[in-house]
Amino acid sequence: MRNTKAQPPLAVVYFLCGSMDRVIVYIDGFNFYYGLKNKALKNKSWKKYYWIDLVALFEKMLINSQYLEELHYFSARPHNIDASKRQDTLFCANKLNPKFKLTLGKYLKKSIVCKQCGSEIKTYEEKETDVRIATQIINDVYSDRCDISIIVSADSDIIPAIEVVRSIKPNHKIFVFFPPLRHSVDLKNICDFNLSLDRFETKFKQSVLPSKVILPSGVELLQPDNWK
């Protein structure tokens, strides 16, 4: 007779057997957002993926023998008020999941000179993000908080941190997931595995947040109109 007893999910089986790999994801928010933005300029359907459940998305990127411990998102607040409000709405929606950890740096104003006309242009530069990502990765590996580190970025400035991890735990696995339309040969070569996120639109589509997210306080978070 066939055994009709309900079987536990594979992830539970792996966990109970002690063969689950603990995963922590580290997202360079600036790199990730502008990758999505550049993709949306080429394909408007990608604009709705600004409004994304980040934990859900990256859990879908894992295999059955991997378990997402935490997702760290590193960013800074834009000086544009409307952009800052949209960003804050996204963060509040994602904070409903305790696995989502937010670290904010800052933008510093700087001046650059246009090579063509010689005029001075005021712009902003994101500061501290690279250092904060590097510090968090090294600390988590040193503290044995994960078996796999996934870096979501194409910024090769993170390579020194990877080299430190290699010296601490040579067998620790480091993956890089490149944001849409972003790539780094140097990062690819130093990591154990790599993929390009723009190949996985189906997983983005499955991870879009509801158009209305209600906080425990009763406050309603609405998907920004220009993120649809």
Coordinates of C-alpha atoms in Angstrom, one line a residue, residues 1-2 13 75 106 131 141 151 156 183-184 208 211-212:
M1 CA 0.0 0.0 0.0
R2 CA 1.2 3.5 -0.9
V13 CA 14.5 17.4 5.6
S75 CA 21.9 52.2 0.6
K106 CA 25.0 58.9 3.1
V131 CA 33.1 49.7 3.5
V141 CA 32.2 34.9 8.1
I151 CA 27.1 39.5 -3.1
S156 CA 35.0 45.3 -7.9
H183 CA 29.0 42.8 -14.8
S184 CA 32.5 42.6 -13.5
V208 CA 6.5 41.9 -6.7
S211 CA 0.0 47.1 -4.6
K212 CA -1.1 47.8 -1.0

